[in-house]
XYZ file of N, CA and C in Angstrom:
750
model
N 139.122 107.226 105.460
C 139.745 106.597 104.299
C 139.186 105.188 104.127
N 139.219 104.706 102.909
C 138.571 103.433 102.601
C 139.142 102.282 103.427
N 140.479 102.200 103.494
C 141.069 101.081 104.240
C 140.720 101.151 105.718
N 140.542 102.378 106.225
C 140.144 102.535 107.628
C 138.732 102.039 107.855
N 137.833 102.316 106.901
C 136.450 101.838 107.000
C 136.411 100.320 106.963
N 137.192 99.732 106.070
C 137.251 98.269 105.968
C 137.734 97.678 107.279
N 138.806 98.234 107.818
C 139.380 97.747 109.068
C 138.357 97.796 110.198
N 137.653 98.906 110.297
C 136.657 99.045 111.356
C 135.551 98.014 111.234
N 135.070 97.797 110.029
C 133.968 96.854 109.811
C 134.371 95.415 110.144
N 135.534 95.002 109.657
C 135.921 93.598 109.858
C 136.355 93.313 111.291
N 136.662 94.358 112.068
C 137.050 94.147 113.466
C 135.908 94.429 114.433
N 134.714 94.707 113.892
C 133.544 94.878 114.737
C 133.414 96.230 115.384
N 134.083 97.236 114.860
C 133.988 98.594 115.407
C 132.881 99.350 114.663
N 131.973 100.016 115.380
C 130.949 100.824 114.699
C 131.645 101.813 113.759
N 131.297 101.782 112.506
C 132.028 102.557 111.499
C 131.092 103.391 110.643
N 131.428 104.658 110.498
C 130.651 105.569 109.646
C 131.570 106.134 108.566
N 130.965 106.599 107.504
C 131.747 107.245 106.465
C 130.858 108.192 105.667
N 131.503 109.111 104.988
C 130.804 109.911 103.979
C 131.230 109.315 102.640
N 130.448 109.510 101.635
C 130.739 108.829 100.380
C 130.936 109.795 99.234
N 132.151 109.830 98.712
C 132.405 110.587 97.487
C 132.575 109.615 96.323
N 132.508 108.315 96.660
C 132.644 107.282 95.629
C 131.667 106.156 95.923
N 131.238 105.490 94.873
C 130.288 104.379 95.029
C 130.851 103.256 95.887
N 132.186 103.168 95.964
C 132.764 102.031 96.687
C 132.431 102.071 98.181
N 132.242 103.253 98.749
C 131.880 103.338 100.159
C 130.451 102.834 100.380
N 129.565 103.195 99.489
C 128.171 102.744 99.571
C 128.124 101.218 99.448
N 128.883 100.682 98.486
C 128.903 99.232 98.277
C 129.517 98.513 99.461
N 130.567 99.097 100.045
C 131.224 98.479 101.201
C 130.254 98.361 102.368
N 129.572 99.442 102.694
C 128.634 99.422 103.810
C 127.468 98.460 103.538
N 126.992 98.418 102.303
C 125.898 97.513 101.949
C 126.333 96.057 102.098
N 127.587 95.788 101.753
C 128.112 94.429 101.851
C 128.113 93.954 103.296
N 128.262 94.892 104.212
C 128.270 94.552 105.641
C 126.899 94.761 106.287
N 125.903 95.040 105.458
C 124.552 95.199 105.987
C 124.335 96.482 106.748
N 125.148 97.512 106.480
C 125.041 98.773 107.214
C 124.993 99.967 106.252
N 124.067 99.938 105.321
C 123.929 101.050 104.373
C 123.647 102.363 105.089
N 122.990 102.283 106.248
C 122.662 103.482 107.008
C 123.866 104.149 107.628
N 125.006 103.512 107.608
C 126.211 104.087 108.194
C 126.919 105.064 107.253
N 126.357 105.225 106.052
C 126.888 106.240 105.140
C 126.207 107.561 105.501
N 126.982 108.495 105.976
C 126.431 109.758 106.463
C 126.240 110.780 105.335
N 125.174 111.552 105.457
C 124.852 112.585 104.478
C 125.425 113.916 104.963
N 126.429 114.426 104.250
C 127.071 115.669 104.690
C 126.129 116.859 104.568
N 125.036 116.688 103.809
C 124.068 117.778 103.671
C 123.009 117.740 104.769
N 123.110 116.698 105.623
C 122.173 116.596 106.748
C 122.988 116.362 108.020
N 123.731 117.368 108.460
C 124.624 117.195 109.614
C 123.912 116.821 110.902
N 122.691 117.333 111.106
C 121.976 117.010 112.335
C 121.665 115.524 112.409
N 121.171 114.983 111.339
C 120.844 113.544 111.281
C 122.110 112.703 111.429
N 123.176 113.127 110.797
C 124.434 112.378 110.865
C 124.990 112.361 112.283
N 124.970 113.503 112.935
C 125.463 113.572 114.314
C 124.610 112.731 115.250
N 123.316 112.675 114.967
C 122.417 111.867 115.796
C 122.776 110.381 115.687
N 123.127 109.953 114.508
C 123.518 108.547 114.324
C 124.790 108.238 115.102
N 125.758 109.124 115.027
C 127.016 108.909 115.745
C 126.761 108.871 117.252
N 125.901 109.758 117.735
C 125.573 109.783 119.165
C 124.869 108.494 119.568
N 123.980 108.010 118.719
C 123.264 106.771 119.009
C 124.225 105.589 119.071
N 125.262 105.623 118.220
C 126.237 104.530 118.198
C 126.997 104.419 119.509
N 127.124 105.541 120.225
C 127.794 105.504 121.520
C 126.960 104.766 122.549
N 125.637 104.758 122.335
C 124.715 104.092 123.261
C 124.421 102.667 122.796
N 124.231 102.526 121.465
C 123.878 101.211 120.905
C 124.892 100.816 119.810
N 126.122 100.530 120.203
C 127.162 100.240 119.198
C 126.840 99.029 118.325
N 126.121 98.040 118.921
C 125.816 96.821 118.159
C 124.952 97.108 116.929
N 124.195 98.203 116.966
C 123.320 98.530 115.838
C 124.092 99.113 114.662
N 125.376 99.392 114.855
C 126.157 100.039 113.799
C 127.398 99.235 113.402
N 127.576 98.097 114.070
C 128.676 97.217 113.678
C 128.262 96.419 112.441
N 129.259 95.824 111.797
C 128.964 94.931 110.674
C 128.018 93.846 111.162
N 127.023 93.509 110.352
C 126.054 92.490 110.758
C 126.763 91.197 111.132
N 126.253 90.494 112.150
C 126.888 89.241 112.581
C 127.098 88.275 111.412
N 128.312 87.756 111.326
C 128.611 86.774 110.283
C 129.125 87.376 108.990
N 128.806 88.659 108.744
C 129.232 89.281 107.488
C 130.757 89.395 107.415
N 131.364 89.904 108.489
C 132.819 90.102 108.484
C 133.548 88.775 108.318
N 133.061 87.735 109.034
C 133.703 86.421 108.941
C 133.611 85.880 107.527
N 132.441 86.041 106.916
C 132.245 85.551 105.545
C 133.154 86.278 104.567
N 133.294 87.573 104.774
C 134.140 88.369 103.879
C 135.606 88.013 104.069
N 136.004 87.789 105.336
C 137.388 87.381 105.575
C 137.681 86.044 104.897
N 136.710 85.117 104.974
C 136.891 83.813 104.341
C 136.989 83.959 102.823
N 136.139 84.833 102.282
C 136.158 85.066 100.841
C 137.475 85.685 100.409
N 137.973 86.613 101.229
C 139.248 87.268 100.923
C 140.382 86.245 100.936
N 140.365 85.357 101.924
C 141.398 84.324 102.002
C 141.328 83.401 100.790
N 140.109 83.084 100.375
C 139.933 82.225 99.203
C 140.490 82.893 97.952
N 140.229 84.185 97.814
C 140.719 84.916 96.650
C 142.243 84.992 96.662
N 142.814 85.155 97.850
C 144.268 85.203 97.948
C 144.893 83.868 97.562
N 144.261 82.768 97.999
C 144.772 81.444 97.636
C 144.697 81.241 96.128
N 143.567 81.633 95.560
C 143.387 81.471 94.122
C 144.441 82.270 93.352
N 144.692 83.485 93.830
C 145.733 84.310 93.206
C 147.104 83.667 93.396
N 147.305 83.056 94.567
C 148.575 82.385 94.837
C 148.797 81.201 93.915
N 147.749 80.440 93.671
C 147.865 79.313 92.745
C 148.204 79.816 91.338
N 147.567 80.916 90.953
C 147.850 81.485 89.636
C 149.292 81.951 89.520
N 149.774 82.600 90.579
C 151.162 83.058 90.593
C 152.113 81.862 90.546
N 151.774 80.830 91.313
C 152.614 79.639 91.348
C 152.745 79.007 89.971
N 151.641 78.916 89.245
C 151.672 78.310 87.903
C 152.507 79.158 86.943
N 152.500 80.469 87.155
C 153.326 81.342 86.328
C 154.806 81.116 86.632
N 155.129 80.986 87.912
C 156.523 80.814 88.324
C 157.114 79.487 87.854
N 156.326 78.411 87.871
C 156.878 77.102 87.482
C 157.067 76.965 85.976
N 156.585 77.938 85.234
C 156.775 77.892 83.785
C 158.201 78.260 83.398
N 158.919 78.900 84.320
C 160.289 79.353 84.058
C 161.243 78.605 84.994
N 162.283 78.046 84.434
C 163.242 77.271 85.237
C 163.872 78.109 86.344
N 164.061 79.406 86.097
C 164.733 80.260 87.083
C 163.869 80.539 88.308
N 162.555 80.394 88.181
C 161.656 80.657 89.313
C 160.868 79.402 89.699
N 161.284 78.275 89.150
C 160.531 77.039 89.356
C 160.409 76.660 90.828
N 161.530 76.674 91.542
C 161.510 76.245 92.948
C 160.584 77.113 93.790
N 160.592 78.404 93.522
C 159.725 79.327 94.258
C 158.257 79.000 93.990
N 157.933 78.744 92.723
C 156.557 78.400 92.368
C 156.130 77.080 92.965
N 157.033 76.104 92.951
C 156.712 74.789 93.510
C 156.416 74.891 95.004
N 157.240 75.642 95.711
C 157.021 75.810 97.151
C 155.686 76.497 97.431
N 155.348 77.505 96.635
C 154.105 78.241 96.827
C 152.896 77.336 96.611
N 152.892 76.596 95.525
C 151.759 75.714 95.220
C 151.615 74.616 96.272
N 152.715 74.020 96.662
C 152.629 72.925 97.631
C 152.189 73.427 98.999
N 152.659 74.607 99.384
C 152.257 75.172 100.679
C 150.765 75.463 100.695
N 150.276 76.137 99.652
C 148.862 76.501 99.595
C 147.964 75.272 99.499
N 148.356 74.290 98.709
C 147.514 73.096 98.543
C 147.485 72.248 99.810
N 148.551 72.265 100.579
C 148.560 71.534 101.847
C 147.708 72.236 102.890
N 147.719 73.564 102.856
C 146.914 74.331 103.812
C 145.420 74.193 103.519
N 145.071 74.180 102.253
C 143.648 74.135 101.868
C 143.472 73.245 100.636
N 143.542 71.924 100.820
C 143.457 71.015 99.670
C 142.134 71.066 98.916
N 141.071 71.510 99.597
C 139.768 71.576 98.939
C 139.473 72.951 98.345
N 140.434 73.852 98.418
C 140.235 75.200 97.888
C 140.137 75.175 96.372
N 139.405 76.137 95.848
C 139.281 76.252 94.403
C 140.663 76.457 93.782
N 140.950 75.697 92.742
C 142.216 75.839 92.032
C 143.346 74.998 92.568
N 143.155 74.353 93.741
C 144.241 73.584 94.354
C 144.646 72.389 93.501
N 143.668 71.579 93.125
C 144.000 70.367 92.369
C 144.589 70.719 90.998
N 144.023 71.718 90.342
C 144.527 72.114 89.024
C 145.967 72.601 89.118
N 146.271 73.342 90.198
C 147.627 73.864 90.368
C 148.616 72.727 90.638
N 148.223 71.755 91.440
C 149.101 70.616 91.737
C 149.327 69.776 90.485
N 148.272 69.588 89.696
C 148.413 68.845 88.443
C 149.386 69.573 87.511
N 149.235 70.890 87.432
C 150.138 71.689 86.595
C 151.575 71.599 87.108
N 151.737 71.570 88.429
C 153.073 71.468 89.021
C 153.718 70.138 88.664
N 152.963 69.055 88.803
C 153.496 67.732 88.478
C 153.907 67.668 87.011
N 153.051 68.170 86.138
C 153.355 68.165 84.704
C 154.589 69.009 84.403
N 154.710 70.141 85.102
C 155.855 71.019 84.878
C 157.150 70.375 85.369
N 157.065 69.647 86.475
C 158.236 68.908 86.965
C 158.717 67.945 85.889
N 157.765 67.256 85.283
C 158.099 66.299 84.222
C 158.725 67.026 83.038
N 158.112 68.129 82.624
C 158.598 68.892 81.474
C 160.023 69.405 81.696
N 160.316 69.796 82.942
C 161.650 70.308 83.261
C 162.646 69.179 83.564
N 162.200 67.932 83.406
C 163.091 66.799 83.639
C 163.356 66.499 85.100
N 162.510 67.043 85.967
C 162.672 66.809 87.407
C 161.755 65.650 87.812
N 162.124 64.467 87.390
C 161.243 63.310 87.512
C 161.023 62.863 88.961
N 162.045 62.985 89.800
C 161.862 62.624 91.210
C 160.859 63.564 91.872
N 160.974 64.854 91.581
C 160.013 65.819 92.117
C 158.614 65.527 91.582
N 158.538 65.209 90.300
C 157.243 64.913 89.686
C 156.583 63.722 90.368
N 157.364 62.655 90.596
C 156.815 61.456 91.235
C 156.295 61.775 92.629
N 157.016 62.620 93.355
C 156.598 62.988 94.713
C 155.306 63.804 94.693
N 155.202 64.720 93.732
C 153.999 65.548 93.631
C 152.798 64.698 93.230
N 152.987 63.806 92.259
C 151.895 62.920 91.848
C 151.431 62.049 93.016
N 152.401 61.479 93.739
C 152.050 60.610 94.868
C 151.260 61.372 95.922
N 151.701 62.587 96.208
C 151.010 63.395 97.212
C 149.599 63.747 96.754
N 149.429 63.947 95.446
C 148.102 64.254 94.902
C 147.149 63.086 95.137
N 147.625 61.863 94.928
C 146.780 60.684 95.141
C 146.428 60.513 96.612
N 147.362 60.854 97.489
C 147.100 60.747 98.926
C 146.117 61.822 99.383
N 146.200 62.994 98.767
C 145.348 64.113 99.165
C 143.929 63.965 98.644
N 143.800 63.522 97.386
C 142.484 63.390 96.746
C 142.279 61.944 96.300
N 141.632 61.110 97.121
C 141.442 59.698 96.789
C 140.778 59.459 95.429
N 139.888 60.367 95.020
C 139.216 60.170 93.738
C 140.128 60.486 92.554
N 141.356 60.927 92.832
C 142.304 61.216 91.744
C 142.692 59.947 91.004
N 142.342 58.795 91.567
C 142.627 57.524 90.893
C 141.927 57.453 89.547
N 140.871 58.267 89.368
C 140.137 58.284 88.104
C 140.578 59.424 87.190
N 141.577 60.172 87.609
C 142.057 61.297 86.805
C 143.059 60.802 85.772
N 142.702 60.926 84.507
C 143.600 60.488 83.445
C 144.906 61.293 83.431
N 144.857 62.636 83.500
C 146.117 63.399 83.474
C 147.077 63.030 84.603
N 146.541 62.856 85.816
C 147.413 62.526 86.947
C 147.975 61.116 86.835
N 147.123 60.149 86.534
C 147.587 58.765 86.447
C 148.529 58.547 85.278
N 148.182 59.124 84.140
C 149.040 58.974 82.972
C 150.382 59.654 83.197
N 150.334 60.860 83.772
C 151.579 61.575 84.040
C 152.458 60.825 85.029
N 151.818 60.218 86.029
C 152.575 59.455 87.014
C 153.210 58.231 86.365
N 152.448 57.589 85.477
C 152.987 56.426 84.776
C 154.206 56.788 83.938
N 154.105 57.879 83.168
C 155.236 58.318 82.349
C 156.438 58.669 83.227
N 156.162 59.284 84.369
C 157.244 59.663 85.284
C 157.955 58.435 85.827
N 157.184 57.438 86.226
C 157.779 56.199 86.746
C 158.621 55.507 85.671
N 158.154 55.580 84.429
C 158.944 55.010 83.329
C 160.291 55.725 83.216
N 160.265 57.061 83.294
C 161.502 57.835 83.191
C 162.476 57.491 84.313
N 161.929 57.112 85.461
C 162.767 56.746 86.608
C 163.185 55.282 86.560
N 162.727 54.564 85.533
C 163.073 53.156 85.402
C 162.302 52.255 86.352
N 161.215 52.762 86.910
C 160.399 51.988 87.856
C 159.237 51.356 87.078
N 159.597 50.430 86.200
C 158.634 49.900 85.228
C 157.524 49.059 85.853
N 157.848 48.308 86.894
C 156.814 47.505 87.553
C 155.727 48.408 88.134
N 156.154 49.491 88.778
C 155.198 50.436 89.358
C 154.402 51.144 88.269
N 155.098 51.500 87.191
C 154.411 52.162 86.076
C 153.383 51.224 85.457
N 153.747 49.975 85.329
C 152.827 48.982 84.760
C 151.575 48.863 85.621
N 151.760 48.795 86.928
C 150.610 48.720 87.841
C 149.745 49.972 87.727
N 150.380 51.122 87.554
C 149.655 52.379 87.420
C 148.788 52.371 86.164
N 149.358 51.931 85.060
C 148.614 51.888 83.805
C 147.476 50.869 83.861
N 147.739 49.724 84.458
C 146.694 48.697 84.546
C 145.518 49.186 85.379
N 145.811 49.898 86.457
C 144.743 50.447 87.303
C 143.949 51.503 86.542
N 144.650 52.293 85.749
C 143.978 53.355 85.006
C 143.096 52.791 83.894
N 143.533 51.702 83.269
C 142.731 51.096 82.206
C 141.351 50.717 82.728
N 141.296 50.250 83.960
C 140.014 49.846 84.526
C 139.170 51.000 85.013
N 139.786 52.174 85.197
C 139.051 53.327 85.735
C 138.933 54.501 84.770
N 139.603 54.420 83.646
C 139.608 55.545 82.716
C 138.217 55.797 82.140
N 137.833 57.070 82.019
C 136.543 57.394 81.412
C 136.513 56.942 79.954
N 135.345 56.862 79.383
C 135.211 56.456 77.992
C 136.062 57.348 77.094
N 136.793 56.679 76.203
C 137.605 57.428 75.253
C 139.011 57.728 75.722
N 139.353 57.312 76.958
C 140.677 57.623 77.483
C 141.512 56.381 77.802
N 141.041 55.222 77.419
C 141.772 53.992 77.742
C 142.978 53.789 76.832
N 143.076 54.553 75.727
C 144.165 54.343 74.777
C 145.532 54.703 75.365
N 145.597 55.792 76.129
C 146.879 56.238 76.668
C 147.489 55.194 77.612
N 146.748 54.722 78.628
C 147.350 53.718 79.515
C 147.597 52.382 78.814
N 146.834 52.066 77.758
C 147.035 50.803 77.047
C 148.402 50.778 76.381
N 148.788 51.890 75.768
C 150.103 51.982 75.138
C 151.194 52.036 76.203
N 150.940 52.756 77.283
C 151.908 52.816 78.369
C 152.183 51.441 78.957
N 151.131 50.655 79.112
C 151.285 49.292 79.629
C 152.177 48.470 78.708
N 151.938 48.566 77.405
C 152.736 47.804 76.439
C 154.200 48.226 76.488
N 154.446 49.520 76.652
C 155.820 50.013 76.715
C 156.540 49.500 77.960
N 155.811 49.410 79.065
C 156.413 48.879 80.293
C 156.740 47.401 80.139
N 155.846 46.663 79.526
C 156.103 45.247 79.292
C 157.356 45.062 78.440
N 157.501 45.916 77.426
C 158.697 45.857 76.576
C 159.949 46.162 77.399
N 159.882 47.205 78.231
C 161.040 47.594 79.038
C 161.414 46.512 80.042
N 160.434 45.726 80.471
C 160.686 44.644 81.435
C 161.147 43.365 80.757
N 161.289 43.413 79.435
C 161.760 42.248 78.700
C 160.690 41.211 78.414
N 159.428 41.587 78.634
C 158.316 40.673 78.358
C 157.819 40.947 76.931
N 158.668 40.569 75.967
C 158.457 40.980 74.588
C 157.210 40.366 73.950
N 156.912 39.114 74.257
C 155.709 38.499 73.675
C 154.447 39.220 74.154
N 154.387 39.480 75.459
C 153.230 40.186 76.015
C 153.150 41.601 75.471
N 154.305 42.243 75.358
C 154.340 43.611 74.849
C 153.854 43.670 73.412
N 154.339 42.741 72.576
C 153.942 42.723 71.161
C 152.435 42.532 71.025
N 151.893 41.629 71.808
C 150.451 41.383 71.750
C 149.661 42.613 72.203
N 150.162 43.278 73.223
C 149.480 44.470 73.735
C 149.531 45.608 72.712
N 150.688 45.783 72.076
C 150.807 46.806 71.039
C 149.878 46.488 69.866
N 149.886 45.227 69.429
C 149.042 44.807 68.307
C 147.559 45.014 68.610
N 147.164 44.636 69.817
C 145.751 44.746 70.202
C 145.295 46.192 70.118
N 146.157 47.091 70.566
C 145.788 48.501 70.518
C 145.714 48.999 69.072
N 146.729 48.675 68.266
C 146.775 49.148 66.878
C 145.581 48.638 66.075
N 145.177 47.403 66.334
C 144.046 46.828 65.606
C 142.719 47.436 66.059
N 142.613 47.707 67.361
C 141.365 48.264 67.893
C 141.221 49.753 67.582
N 142.361 50.431 67.418
C 142.321 51.888 67.187
C 143.221 52.262 66.008
N 142.851 51.878 64.798
C 143.716 52.110 63.629
C 143.945 53.581 63.281
N 143.080 54.475 63.754
C 143.224 55.890 63.407
C 143.620 56.755 64.604
N 143.980 56.103 65.688
C 144.372 56.841 66.890
C 145.743 57.481 66.688
N 145.971 58.604 67.368
C 147.262 59.286 67.220
C 148.417 58.484 67.800
N 148.107 57.452 68.594
C 149.141 56.600 69.168
C 149.339 55.297 68.388
N 148.607 55.135 67.302
C 148.681 53.891 66.542
C 150.082 53.645 65.985
N 150.708 54.676 65.424
C 152.061 54.505 64.888
C 153.039 54.113 65.987
N 152.883 54.732 67.156
C 153.730 54.376 68.299
C 153.560 52.904 68.649
N 152.306 52.438 68.612
C 152.029 51.031 68.930
C 152.614 50.101 67.876
N 152.501 50.473 66.608
C 153.028 49.623 65.538
C 154.551 49.504 65.622
N 155.203 50.615 65.901
C 156.659 50.582 66.055
C 157.057 49.795 67.300
N 156.258 49.940 68.361
C 156.523 49.176 69.579
C 156.384 47.681 69.336
N 155.376 47.314 68.565
C 155.180 45.901 68.234
C 156.356 45.389 67.418
N 156.815 46.186 66.454
C 157.961 45.790 65.628
C 159.196 45.558 66.491
N 159.453 46.462 67.433
C 160.609 46.300 68.323
C 160.472 45.043 69.165
N 159.273 44.849 69.697
C 159.066 43.713 70.598
C 159.207 42.383 69.862
N 158.637 42.298 68.672
C 158.781 41.056 67.888
C 160.239 40.813 67.527
N 160.950 41.900 67.176
C 162.360 41.757 66.819
C 163.168 41.245 67.998
N 162.894 41.803 69.189
C 163.629 41.381 70.383
C 163.227 39.982 70.841
N 162.033 39.560 70.420
C 161.599 38.197 70.742
C 162.114 37.200 69.709
N 162.764 37.697 68.637
C 163.351 36.822 67.624
C 162.468 36.545 66.429
N 161.321 37.204 66.361
C 160.409 36.974 65.231
C 160.566 38.132 64.245
N 161.566 38.036 63.380
C 161.875 39.130 62.439
C 160.769 39.300 61.394
N 160.125 38.220 61.027
C 159.070 38.303 60.013
C 157.922 39.213 60.484
N 157.460 38.971 61.700
C 156.377 39.806 62.240
C 156.862 41.243 62.474
N 158.143 41.374 62.854
C 158.683 42.716 63.092
C 158.655 43.536 61.799
N 159.123 42.906 60.693
C 159.125 43.593 59.407
C 157.724 43.908 58.934
N 156.791 43.019 59.215
C 155.402 43.234 58.803
C 154.815 44.466 59.504
N 155.192 44.690 60.748
C 154.670 45.852 61.480
C 155.287 47.146 60.960
N 156.510 47.069 60.455
C 157.157 48.262 59.901
C 156.562 48.604 58.548
């Protein structure tokens, strides 16, 4: 049976099979033992091979290194499937905790595995979407600790900044946005620029906030965040006591 052939090959047991399906031929070829597929129309030759295996078993085992490579590949595929399952589970509030545990377990076991960073980013974003801001902050923080180059990731840094704002941790959010402004790739500095201005407003630094909002609106008049900046400037000027400038921004 197919699973028996697989088991024999990966455990180093000399393994033979007859083939009624292409999958047996492909399996043996993958292990470098195409000759282990026996021809039922040539029983003498087939029996001779089996007899030889009793004397020279090493000549009929999976080639050195093949089984290990296949086991590693299988583990990688399982992790990738696990990340996919985890992302599906976190999309639903009823299965969120199960998905979160799965993604965090797999990413901690193999942080450099394919799909790990994308799954963690999706988890952090989903935490935010579900209003689980403390969980989101923890996931974002762990992502930065796990992948030092994540400091240049706009989705992670921006998401972390928004999360810190939701938690009322404006000083930390401000520092996050300022760091991102200096590291953001071309074309992505607009998001942290507005976030910085919003933090300044929340901290009661209305003059600085108004200037930051204005600077963004003037530099990016057609940006999708321009209206947000103009309204932010109006609020900040109003709270700073300058009603004339506030009305002008409205």
